[in-house]
PDB file of C-alpha atoms in Angstrom:
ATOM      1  CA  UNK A   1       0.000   0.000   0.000  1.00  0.00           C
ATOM      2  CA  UNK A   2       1.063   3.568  -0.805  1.00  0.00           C
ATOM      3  CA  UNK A   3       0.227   5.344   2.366  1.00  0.00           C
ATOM      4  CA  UNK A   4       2.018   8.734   2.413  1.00  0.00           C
ATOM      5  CA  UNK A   5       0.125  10.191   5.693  1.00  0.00           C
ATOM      6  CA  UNK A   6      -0.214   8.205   9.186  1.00  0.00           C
ATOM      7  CA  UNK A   7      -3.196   9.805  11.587  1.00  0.00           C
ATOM      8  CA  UNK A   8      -2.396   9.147  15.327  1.00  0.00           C
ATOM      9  CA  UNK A   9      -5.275   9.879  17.706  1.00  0.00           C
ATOM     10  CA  UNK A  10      -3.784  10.457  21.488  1.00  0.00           C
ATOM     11  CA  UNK A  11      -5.708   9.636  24.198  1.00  0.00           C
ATOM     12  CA  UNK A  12      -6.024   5.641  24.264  1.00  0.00           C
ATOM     13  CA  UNK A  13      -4.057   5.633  21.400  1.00  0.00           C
ATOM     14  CA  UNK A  14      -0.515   6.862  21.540  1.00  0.00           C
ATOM     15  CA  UNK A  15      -1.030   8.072  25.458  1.00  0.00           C
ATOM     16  CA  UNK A  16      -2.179   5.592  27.946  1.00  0.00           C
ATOM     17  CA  UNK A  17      -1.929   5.810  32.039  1.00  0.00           C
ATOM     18  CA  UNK A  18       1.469   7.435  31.594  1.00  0.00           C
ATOM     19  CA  UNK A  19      -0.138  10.217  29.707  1.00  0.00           C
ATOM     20  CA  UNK A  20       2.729  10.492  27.444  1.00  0.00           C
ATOM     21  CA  UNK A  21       3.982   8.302  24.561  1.00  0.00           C
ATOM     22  CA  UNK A  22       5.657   5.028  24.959  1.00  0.00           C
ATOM     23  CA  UNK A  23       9.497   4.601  23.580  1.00  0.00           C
ATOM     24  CA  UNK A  24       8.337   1.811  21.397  1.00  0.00           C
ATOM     25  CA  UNK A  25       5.748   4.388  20.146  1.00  0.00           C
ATOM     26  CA  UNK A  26       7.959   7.452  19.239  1.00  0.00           C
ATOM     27  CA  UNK A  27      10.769   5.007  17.675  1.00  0.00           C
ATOM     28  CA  UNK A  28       8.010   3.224  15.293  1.00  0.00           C
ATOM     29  CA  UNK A  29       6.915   7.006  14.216  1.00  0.00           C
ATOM     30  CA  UNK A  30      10.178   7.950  13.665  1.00  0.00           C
ATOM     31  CA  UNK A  31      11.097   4.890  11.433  1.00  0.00           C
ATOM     32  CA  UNK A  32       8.010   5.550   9.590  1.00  0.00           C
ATOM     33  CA  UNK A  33       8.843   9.041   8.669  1.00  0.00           C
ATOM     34  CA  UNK A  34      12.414   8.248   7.997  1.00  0.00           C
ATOM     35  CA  UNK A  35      10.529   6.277   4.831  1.00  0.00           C
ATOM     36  CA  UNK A  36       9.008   9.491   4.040  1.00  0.00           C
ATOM     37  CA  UNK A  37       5.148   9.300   5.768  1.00  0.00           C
ATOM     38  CA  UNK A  38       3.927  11.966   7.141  1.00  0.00           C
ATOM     39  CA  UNK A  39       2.678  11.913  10.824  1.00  0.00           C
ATOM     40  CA  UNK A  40      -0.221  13.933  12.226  1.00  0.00           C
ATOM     41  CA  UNK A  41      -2.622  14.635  15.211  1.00  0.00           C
ATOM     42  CA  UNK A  42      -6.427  13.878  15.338  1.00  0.00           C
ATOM     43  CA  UNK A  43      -7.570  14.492  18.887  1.00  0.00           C
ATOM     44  CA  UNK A  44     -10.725  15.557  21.102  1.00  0.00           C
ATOM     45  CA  UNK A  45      -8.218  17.529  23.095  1.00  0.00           C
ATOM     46  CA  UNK A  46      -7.902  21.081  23.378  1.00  0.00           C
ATOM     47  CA  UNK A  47      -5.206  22.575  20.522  1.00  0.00           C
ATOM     48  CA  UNK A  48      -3.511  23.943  23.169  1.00  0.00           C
ATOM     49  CA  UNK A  49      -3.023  20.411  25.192  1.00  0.00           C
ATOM     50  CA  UNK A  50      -2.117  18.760  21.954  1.00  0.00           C
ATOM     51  CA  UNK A  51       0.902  20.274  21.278  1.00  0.00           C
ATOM     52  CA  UNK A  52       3.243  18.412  23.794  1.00  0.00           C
ATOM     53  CA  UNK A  53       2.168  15.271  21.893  1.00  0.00           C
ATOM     54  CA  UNK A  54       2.926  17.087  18.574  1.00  0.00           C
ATOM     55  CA  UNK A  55       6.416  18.295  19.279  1.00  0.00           C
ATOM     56  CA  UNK A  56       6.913  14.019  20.932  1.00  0.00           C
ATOM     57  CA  UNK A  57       6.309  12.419  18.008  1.00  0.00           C
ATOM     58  CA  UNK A  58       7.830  15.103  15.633  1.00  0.00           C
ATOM     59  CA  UNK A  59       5.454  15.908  13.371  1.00  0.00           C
ATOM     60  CA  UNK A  60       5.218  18.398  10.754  1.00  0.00           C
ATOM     61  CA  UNK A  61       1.669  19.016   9.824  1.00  0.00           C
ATOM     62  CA  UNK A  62      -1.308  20.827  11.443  1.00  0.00           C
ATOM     63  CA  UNK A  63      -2.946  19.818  14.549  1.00  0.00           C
ATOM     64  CA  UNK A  64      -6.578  18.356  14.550  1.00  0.00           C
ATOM     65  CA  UNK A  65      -7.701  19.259  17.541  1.00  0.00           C
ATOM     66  CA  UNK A  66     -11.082  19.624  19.051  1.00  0.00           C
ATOM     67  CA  UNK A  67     -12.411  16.707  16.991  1.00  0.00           C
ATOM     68  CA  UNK A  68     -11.609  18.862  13.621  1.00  0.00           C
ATOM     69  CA  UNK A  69     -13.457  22.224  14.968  1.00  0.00           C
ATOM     70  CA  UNK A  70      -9.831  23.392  15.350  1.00  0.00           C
ATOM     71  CA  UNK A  71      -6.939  22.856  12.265  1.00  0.00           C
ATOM     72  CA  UNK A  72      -3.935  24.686  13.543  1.00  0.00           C
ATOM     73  CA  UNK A  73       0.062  24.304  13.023  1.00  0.00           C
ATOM     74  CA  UNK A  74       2.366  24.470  15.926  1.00  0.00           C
ATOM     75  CA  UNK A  75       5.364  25.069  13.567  1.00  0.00           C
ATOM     76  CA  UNK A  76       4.007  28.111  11.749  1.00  0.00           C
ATOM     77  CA  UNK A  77       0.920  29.102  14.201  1.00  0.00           C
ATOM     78  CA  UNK A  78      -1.648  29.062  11.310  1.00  0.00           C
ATOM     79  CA  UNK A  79      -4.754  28.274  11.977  1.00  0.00           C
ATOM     80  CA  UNK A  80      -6.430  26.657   8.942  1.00  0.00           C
ATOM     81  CA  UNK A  81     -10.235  25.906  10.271  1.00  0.00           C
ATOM     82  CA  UNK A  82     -11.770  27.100  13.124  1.00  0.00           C
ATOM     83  CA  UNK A  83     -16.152  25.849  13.359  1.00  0.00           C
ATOM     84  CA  UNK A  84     -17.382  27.155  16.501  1.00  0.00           C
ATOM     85  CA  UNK A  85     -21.082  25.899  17.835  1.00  0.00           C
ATOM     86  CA  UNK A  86     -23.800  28.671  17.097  1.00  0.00           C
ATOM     87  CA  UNK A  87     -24.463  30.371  20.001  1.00  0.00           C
ATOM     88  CA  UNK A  88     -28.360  30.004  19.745  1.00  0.00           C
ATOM     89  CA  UNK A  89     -28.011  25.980  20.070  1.00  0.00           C
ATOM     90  CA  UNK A  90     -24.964  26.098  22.414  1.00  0.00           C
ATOM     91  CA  UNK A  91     -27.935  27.932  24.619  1.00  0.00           C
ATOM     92  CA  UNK A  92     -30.525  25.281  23.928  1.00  0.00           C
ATOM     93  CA  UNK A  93     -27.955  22.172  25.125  1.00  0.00           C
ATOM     94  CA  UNK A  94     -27.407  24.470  28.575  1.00  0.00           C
ATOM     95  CA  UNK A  95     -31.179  24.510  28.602  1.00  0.00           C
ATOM     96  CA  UNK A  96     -31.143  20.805  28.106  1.00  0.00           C
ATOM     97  CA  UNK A  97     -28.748  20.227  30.477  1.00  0.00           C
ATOM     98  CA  UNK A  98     -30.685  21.934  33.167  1.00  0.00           C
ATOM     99  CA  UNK A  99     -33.765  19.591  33.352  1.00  0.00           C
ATOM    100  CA  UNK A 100     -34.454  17.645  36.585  1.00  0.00           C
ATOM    101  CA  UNK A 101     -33.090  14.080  34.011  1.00  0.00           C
ATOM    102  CA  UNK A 102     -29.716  15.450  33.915  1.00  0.00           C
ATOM    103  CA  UNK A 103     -28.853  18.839  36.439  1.00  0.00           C
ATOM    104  CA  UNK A 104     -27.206  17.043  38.952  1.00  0.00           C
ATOM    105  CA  UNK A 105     -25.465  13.862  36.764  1.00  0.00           C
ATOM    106  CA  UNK A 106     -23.544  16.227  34.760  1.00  0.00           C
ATOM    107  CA  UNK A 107     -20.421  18.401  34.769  1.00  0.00           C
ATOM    108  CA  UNK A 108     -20.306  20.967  31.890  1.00  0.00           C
ATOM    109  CA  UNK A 109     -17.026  22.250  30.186  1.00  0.00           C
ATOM    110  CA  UNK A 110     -16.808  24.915  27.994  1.00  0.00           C
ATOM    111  CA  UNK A 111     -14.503  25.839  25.337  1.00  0.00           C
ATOM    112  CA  UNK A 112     -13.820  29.219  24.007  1.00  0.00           C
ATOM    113  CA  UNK A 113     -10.250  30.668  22.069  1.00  0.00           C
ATOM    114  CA  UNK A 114      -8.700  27.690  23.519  1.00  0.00           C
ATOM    115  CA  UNK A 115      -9.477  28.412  27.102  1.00  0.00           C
ATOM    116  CA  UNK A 116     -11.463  26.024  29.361  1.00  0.00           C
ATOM    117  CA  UNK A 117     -14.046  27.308  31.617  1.00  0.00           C
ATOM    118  CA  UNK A 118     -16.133  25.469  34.674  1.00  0.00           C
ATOM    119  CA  UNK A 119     -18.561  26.615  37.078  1.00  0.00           C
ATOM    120  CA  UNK A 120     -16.424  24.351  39.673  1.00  0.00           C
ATOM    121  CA  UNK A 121     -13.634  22.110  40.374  1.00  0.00           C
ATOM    122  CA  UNK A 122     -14.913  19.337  41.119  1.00  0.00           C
ATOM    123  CA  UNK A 123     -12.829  15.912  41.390  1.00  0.00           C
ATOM    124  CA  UNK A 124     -13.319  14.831  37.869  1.00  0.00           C
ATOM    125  CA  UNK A 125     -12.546  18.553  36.770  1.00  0.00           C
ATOM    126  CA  UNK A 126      -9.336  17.798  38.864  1.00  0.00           C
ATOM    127  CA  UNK A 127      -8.248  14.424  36.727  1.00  0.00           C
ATOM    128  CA  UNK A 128      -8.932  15.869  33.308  1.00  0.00           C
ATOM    129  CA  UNK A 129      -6.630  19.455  34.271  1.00  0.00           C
ATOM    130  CA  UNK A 130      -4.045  16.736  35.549  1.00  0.00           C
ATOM    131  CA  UNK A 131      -4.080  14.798  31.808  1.00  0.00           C
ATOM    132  CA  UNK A 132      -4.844  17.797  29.551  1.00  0.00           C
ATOM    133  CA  UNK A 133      -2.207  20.219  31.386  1.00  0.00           C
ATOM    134  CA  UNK A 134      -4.719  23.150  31.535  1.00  0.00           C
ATOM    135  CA  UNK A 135      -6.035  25.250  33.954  1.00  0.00           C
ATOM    136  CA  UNK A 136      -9.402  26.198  34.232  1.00  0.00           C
ATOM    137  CA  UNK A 137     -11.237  29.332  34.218  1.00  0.00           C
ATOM    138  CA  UNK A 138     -13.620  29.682  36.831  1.00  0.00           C
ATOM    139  CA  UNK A 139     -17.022  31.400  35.946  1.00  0.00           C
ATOM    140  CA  UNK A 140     -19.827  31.768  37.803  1.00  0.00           C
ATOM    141  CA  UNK A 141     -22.213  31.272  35.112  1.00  0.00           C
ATOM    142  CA  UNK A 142     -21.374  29.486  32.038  1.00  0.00           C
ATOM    143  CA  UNK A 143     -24.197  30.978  29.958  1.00  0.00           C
ATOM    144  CA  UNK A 144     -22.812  34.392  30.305  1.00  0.00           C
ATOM    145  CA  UNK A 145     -20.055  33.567  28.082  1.00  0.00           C
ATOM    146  CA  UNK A 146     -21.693  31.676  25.466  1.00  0.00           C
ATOM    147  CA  UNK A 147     -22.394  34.629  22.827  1.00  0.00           C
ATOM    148  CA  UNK A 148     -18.698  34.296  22.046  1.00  0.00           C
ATOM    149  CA  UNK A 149     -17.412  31.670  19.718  1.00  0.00           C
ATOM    150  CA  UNK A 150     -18.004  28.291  21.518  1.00  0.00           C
ATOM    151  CA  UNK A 151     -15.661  25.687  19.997  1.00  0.00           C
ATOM    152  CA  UNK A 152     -16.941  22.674  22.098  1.00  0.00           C
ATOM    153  CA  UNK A 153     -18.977  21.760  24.920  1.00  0.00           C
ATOM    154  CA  UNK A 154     -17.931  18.833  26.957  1.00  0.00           C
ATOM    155  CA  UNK A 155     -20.402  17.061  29.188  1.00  0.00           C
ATOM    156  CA  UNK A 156     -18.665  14.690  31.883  1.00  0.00           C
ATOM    157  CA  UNK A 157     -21.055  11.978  33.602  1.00  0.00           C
ATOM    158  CA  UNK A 158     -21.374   8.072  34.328  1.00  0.00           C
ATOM    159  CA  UNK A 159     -21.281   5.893  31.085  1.00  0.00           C
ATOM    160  CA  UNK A 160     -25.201   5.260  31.569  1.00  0.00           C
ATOM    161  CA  UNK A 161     -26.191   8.781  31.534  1.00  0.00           C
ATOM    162  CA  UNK A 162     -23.403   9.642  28.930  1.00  0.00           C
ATOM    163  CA  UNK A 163     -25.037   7.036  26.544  1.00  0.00           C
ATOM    164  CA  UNK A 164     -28.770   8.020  27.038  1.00  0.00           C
ATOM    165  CA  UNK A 165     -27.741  12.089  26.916  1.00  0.00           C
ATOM    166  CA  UNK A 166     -26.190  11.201  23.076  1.00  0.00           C
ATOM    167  CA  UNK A 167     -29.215   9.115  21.840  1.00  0.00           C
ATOM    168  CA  UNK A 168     -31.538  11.700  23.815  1.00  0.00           C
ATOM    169  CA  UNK A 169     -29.707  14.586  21.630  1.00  0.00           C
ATOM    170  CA  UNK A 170     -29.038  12.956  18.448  1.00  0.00           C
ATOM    171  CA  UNK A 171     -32.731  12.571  18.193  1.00  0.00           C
ATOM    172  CA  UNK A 172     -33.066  16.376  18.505  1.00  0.00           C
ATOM    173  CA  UNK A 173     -30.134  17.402  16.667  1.00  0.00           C
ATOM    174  CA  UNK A 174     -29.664  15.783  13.316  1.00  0.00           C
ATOM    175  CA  UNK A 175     -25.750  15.758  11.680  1.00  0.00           C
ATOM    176  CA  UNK A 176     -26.530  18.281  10.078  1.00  0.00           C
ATOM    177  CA  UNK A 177     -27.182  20.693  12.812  1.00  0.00           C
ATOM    178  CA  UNK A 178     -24.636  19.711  15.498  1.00  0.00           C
ATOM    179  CA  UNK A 179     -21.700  16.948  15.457  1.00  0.00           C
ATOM    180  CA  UNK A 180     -22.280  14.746  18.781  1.00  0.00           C
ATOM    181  CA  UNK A 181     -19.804  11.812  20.308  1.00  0.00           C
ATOM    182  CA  UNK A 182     -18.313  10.070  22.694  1.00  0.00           C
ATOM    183  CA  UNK A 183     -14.496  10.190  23.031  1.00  0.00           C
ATOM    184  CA  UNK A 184     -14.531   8.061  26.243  1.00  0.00           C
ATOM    185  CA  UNK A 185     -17.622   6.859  27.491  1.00  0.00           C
ATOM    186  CA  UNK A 186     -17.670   9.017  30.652  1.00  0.00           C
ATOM    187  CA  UNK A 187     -17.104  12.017  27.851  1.00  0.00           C
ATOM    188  CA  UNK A 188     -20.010  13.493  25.668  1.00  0.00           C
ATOM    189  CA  UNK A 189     -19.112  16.039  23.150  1.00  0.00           C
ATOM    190  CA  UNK A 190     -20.706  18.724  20.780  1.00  0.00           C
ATOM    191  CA  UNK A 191     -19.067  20.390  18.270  1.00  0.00           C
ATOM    192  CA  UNK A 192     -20.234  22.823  15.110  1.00  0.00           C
ATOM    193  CA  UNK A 193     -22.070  20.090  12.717  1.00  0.00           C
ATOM    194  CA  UNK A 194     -18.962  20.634   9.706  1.00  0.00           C
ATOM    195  CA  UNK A 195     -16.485  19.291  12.586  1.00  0.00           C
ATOM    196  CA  UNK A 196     -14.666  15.808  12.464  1.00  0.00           C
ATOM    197  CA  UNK A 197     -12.174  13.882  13.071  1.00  0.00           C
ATOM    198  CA  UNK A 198     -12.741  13.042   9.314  1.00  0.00           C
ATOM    199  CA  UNK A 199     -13.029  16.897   7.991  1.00  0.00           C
ATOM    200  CA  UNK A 200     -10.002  17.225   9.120  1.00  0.00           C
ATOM    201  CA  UNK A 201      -8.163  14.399   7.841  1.00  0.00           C
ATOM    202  CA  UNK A 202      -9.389  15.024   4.432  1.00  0.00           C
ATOM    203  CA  UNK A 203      -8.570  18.241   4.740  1.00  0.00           C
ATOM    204  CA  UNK A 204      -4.823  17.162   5.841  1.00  0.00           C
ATOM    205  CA  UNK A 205      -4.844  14.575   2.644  1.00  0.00           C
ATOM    206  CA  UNK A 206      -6.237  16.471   0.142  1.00  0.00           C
ATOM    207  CA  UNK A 207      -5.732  20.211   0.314  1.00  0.00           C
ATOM    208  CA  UNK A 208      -1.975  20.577   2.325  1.00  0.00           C
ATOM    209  CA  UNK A 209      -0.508  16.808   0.891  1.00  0.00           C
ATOM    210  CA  UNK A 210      -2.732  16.493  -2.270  1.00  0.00           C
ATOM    211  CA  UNK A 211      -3.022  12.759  -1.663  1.00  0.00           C
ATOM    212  CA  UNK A 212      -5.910   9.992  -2.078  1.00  0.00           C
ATOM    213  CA  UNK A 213      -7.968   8.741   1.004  1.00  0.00           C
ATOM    214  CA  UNK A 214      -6.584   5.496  -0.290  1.00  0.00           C
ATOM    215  CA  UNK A 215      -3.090   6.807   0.831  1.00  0.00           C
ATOM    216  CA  UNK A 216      -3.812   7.711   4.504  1.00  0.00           C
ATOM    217  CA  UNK A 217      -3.766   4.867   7.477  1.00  0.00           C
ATOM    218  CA  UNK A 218      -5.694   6.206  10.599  1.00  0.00           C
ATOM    219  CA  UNK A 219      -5.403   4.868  13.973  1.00  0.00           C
ATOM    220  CA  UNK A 220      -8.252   5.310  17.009  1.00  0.00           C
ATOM    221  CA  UNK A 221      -9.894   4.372  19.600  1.00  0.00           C
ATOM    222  CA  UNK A 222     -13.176   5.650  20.180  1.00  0.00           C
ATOM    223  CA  UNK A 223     -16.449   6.630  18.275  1.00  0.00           C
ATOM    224  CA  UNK A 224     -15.267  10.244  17.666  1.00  0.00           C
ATOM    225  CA  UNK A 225     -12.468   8.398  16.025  1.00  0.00           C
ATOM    226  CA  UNK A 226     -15.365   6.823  13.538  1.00  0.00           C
ATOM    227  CA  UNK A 227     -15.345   9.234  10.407  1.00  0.00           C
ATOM    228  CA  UNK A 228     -11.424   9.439  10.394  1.00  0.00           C
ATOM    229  CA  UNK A 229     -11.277   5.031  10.196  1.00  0.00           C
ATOM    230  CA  UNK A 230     -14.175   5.044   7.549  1.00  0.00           C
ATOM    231  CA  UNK A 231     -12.057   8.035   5.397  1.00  0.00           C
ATOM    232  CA  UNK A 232      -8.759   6.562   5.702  1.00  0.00           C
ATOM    233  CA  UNK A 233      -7.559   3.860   3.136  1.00  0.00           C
ATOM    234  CA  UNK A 234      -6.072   1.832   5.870  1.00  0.00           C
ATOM    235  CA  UNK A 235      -7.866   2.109   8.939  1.00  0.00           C
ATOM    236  CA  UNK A 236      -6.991   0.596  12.413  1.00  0.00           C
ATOM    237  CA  UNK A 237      -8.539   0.089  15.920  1.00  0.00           C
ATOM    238  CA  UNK A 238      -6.710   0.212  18.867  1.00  0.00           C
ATOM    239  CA  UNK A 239      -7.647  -3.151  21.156  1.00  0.00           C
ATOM    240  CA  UNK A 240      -9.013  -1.030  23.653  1.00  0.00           C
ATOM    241  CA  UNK A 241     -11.527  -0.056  21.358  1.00  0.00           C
ATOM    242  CA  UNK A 242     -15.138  -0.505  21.404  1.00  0.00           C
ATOM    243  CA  UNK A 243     -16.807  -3.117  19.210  1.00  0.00           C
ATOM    244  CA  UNK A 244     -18.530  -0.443  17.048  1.00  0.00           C
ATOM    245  CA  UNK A 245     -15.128   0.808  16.234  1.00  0.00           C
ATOM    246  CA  UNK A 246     -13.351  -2.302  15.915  1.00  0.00           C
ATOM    247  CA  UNK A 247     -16.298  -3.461  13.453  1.00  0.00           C
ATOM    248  CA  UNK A 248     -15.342  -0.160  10.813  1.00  0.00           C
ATOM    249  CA  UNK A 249     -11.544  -1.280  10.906  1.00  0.00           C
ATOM    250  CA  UNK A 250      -9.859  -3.363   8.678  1.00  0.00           C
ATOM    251  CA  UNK A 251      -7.374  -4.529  11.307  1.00  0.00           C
ATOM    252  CA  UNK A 252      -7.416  -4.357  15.405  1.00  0.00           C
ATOM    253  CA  UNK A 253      -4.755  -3.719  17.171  1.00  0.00           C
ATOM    254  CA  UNK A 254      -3.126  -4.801  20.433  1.00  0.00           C
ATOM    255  CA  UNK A 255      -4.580  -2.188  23.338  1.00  0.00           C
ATOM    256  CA  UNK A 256      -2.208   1.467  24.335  1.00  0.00           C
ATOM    257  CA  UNK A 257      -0.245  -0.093  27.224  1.00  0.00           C
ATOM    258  CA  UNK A 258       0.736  -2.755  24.658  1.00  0.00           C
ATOM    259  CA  UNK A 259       2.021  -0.415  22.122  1.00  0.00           C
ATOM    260  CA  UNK A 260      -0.696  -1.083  19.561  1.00  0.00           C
ATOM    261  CA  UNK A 261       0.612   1.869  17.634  1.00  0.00           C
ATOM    262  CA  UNK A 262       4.177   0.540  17.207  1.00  0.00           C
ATOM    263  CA  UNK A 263       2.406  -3.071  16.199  1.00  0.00           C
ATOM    264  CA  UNK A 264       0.250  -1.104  13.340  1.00  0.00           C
ATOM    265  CA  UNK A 265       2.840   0.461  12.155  1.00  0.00           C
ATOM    266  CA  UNK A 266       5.642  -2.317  12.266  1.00  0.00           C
ATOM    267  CA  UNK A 267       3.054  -4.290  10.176  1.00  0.00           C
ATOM    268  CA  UNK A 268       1.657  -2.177   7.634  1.00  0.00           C
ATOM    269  CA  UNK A 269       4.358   0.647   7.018  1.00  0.00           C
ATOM    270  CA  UNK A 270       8.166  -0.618   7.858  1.00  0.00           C
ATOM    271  CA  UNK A 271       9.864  -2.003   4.985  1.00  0.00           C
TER     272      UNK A 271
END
């Protein structure tokens, strides 16, 4: 196969417990670019947490950060695409998230020029600013802030609630009007409907590398990894995955603390 650009996801992917990449990781990378592939970034993470991971594995090429509502290059600080959530629906989900079903099973993040912002630090507010590396801005209201340009909304709860809050919303908001996921099953996320993991790996492929889909391998974990495997010519799950993902990949790998990664890549790209 002629694949000319690999797509790394990060969290469950190339960053496990350690919350950095593995040795075995950053050596496969490096032996795959050494033959010429390009490496790059599709993450849920913040652009601004991403970059550690960018500069670790060495890549060249724009960040895809906030499941593609965010295209930006560390190397050159352009920022190619930037979708934010219209502020009329970002308003309605607050709404939502303010009925009896869900007020007190939910912690709401908000995303705006990069910046988080909470109402409160609460303990699993705590873990994610240990992992992402950010500090968040307190508010004491997040609707106050959400005329300006909302890049994602992150709702944290239990995996039942997180499931039933997607299906709940997907029935209210078709594709079309608002791009809704799971990057972790405690983690439910909404981003501008033009925003994906797969935007922005087409975008990558075809408009900076004027490649084929047929030419890109992609690597994930999760379902907001989904449109990114079903683009990419060569698309692999990570072992951790869950079936749903697995199911849209042509290969599964072994699971992040196993170096999945390095096994994908040893098999498919290393001469």
């Amino acid at each position: 196969m002629d694949i000319r650009l690999l797509v790394l996801d990060i969290d469950d992917t190339i960053a496990g417990k350690s919350n950095t990449v593995s040795d075995g990781v950053k050596q496969a990378i490096k032996l795959a670019q050494s033959q010429g592939i390009r490496v790059a970034l599709a993450t849920g993470r913040m652009y601004y947490s991403a970059r550690r991971f960018h500069k670790l594995i060495a890549s060249d090429l724009p960040i895809v950060a906030y499941n593609g509502a965010w295209i930006q290059c560390p190397l050159t600080g352009v920022r190619h695409h930037h979708f934010p959530v219209a502020s009329d629906i970002a308003s309605q989900l607050f709404d939502y998230f303010q009925q009896p079903d869900w007020l007190n099973q939910l912690e709401i993040h908000c995303y705006i020029d990069d910046r988080l912002y909470v109402q409160e630090i609460t303990a699993k507010t705590e873990i994610y600013r240990q992992r992402s590396g950010i500090e968040p801005v307190l508010v004491e209201d997040l609707r106050s802030i959400l005329k300006q340009e909302t890049t994602k909304i992150l709702a944290i709860g239990e995996p039942n609630y997180i499931g039933k809050l997607l299906s709940n919303l997907q029935q209210i908001y078709p594709r079309e009007k608002l791009y809704l996921t799971q990057s972790t099953p405690i983690y439910f996320e909404a981003t501008h409907p033009q925003a994906s993991k797969g935007f922005g790996v087409r975008f990558l492929a075809e408009e900076l590398l004027q490649i084929e889909s047929h030419q890109v391998m992609a690597i994930g974990d999760n379902f907001n990894d989904l449109e990114m495997l079903e683009y990419a010519g060569l698309s692999i799950a990570m072992g951790n995955a869950p079936e749903q993902v697995k199911q849209v990949s042509q290969w599964v790998a072994a699971d992040v603390e196993n170096d999945g990664v390095a096994m994908a890549i040893n098999k498919f790209l290393l001469d």
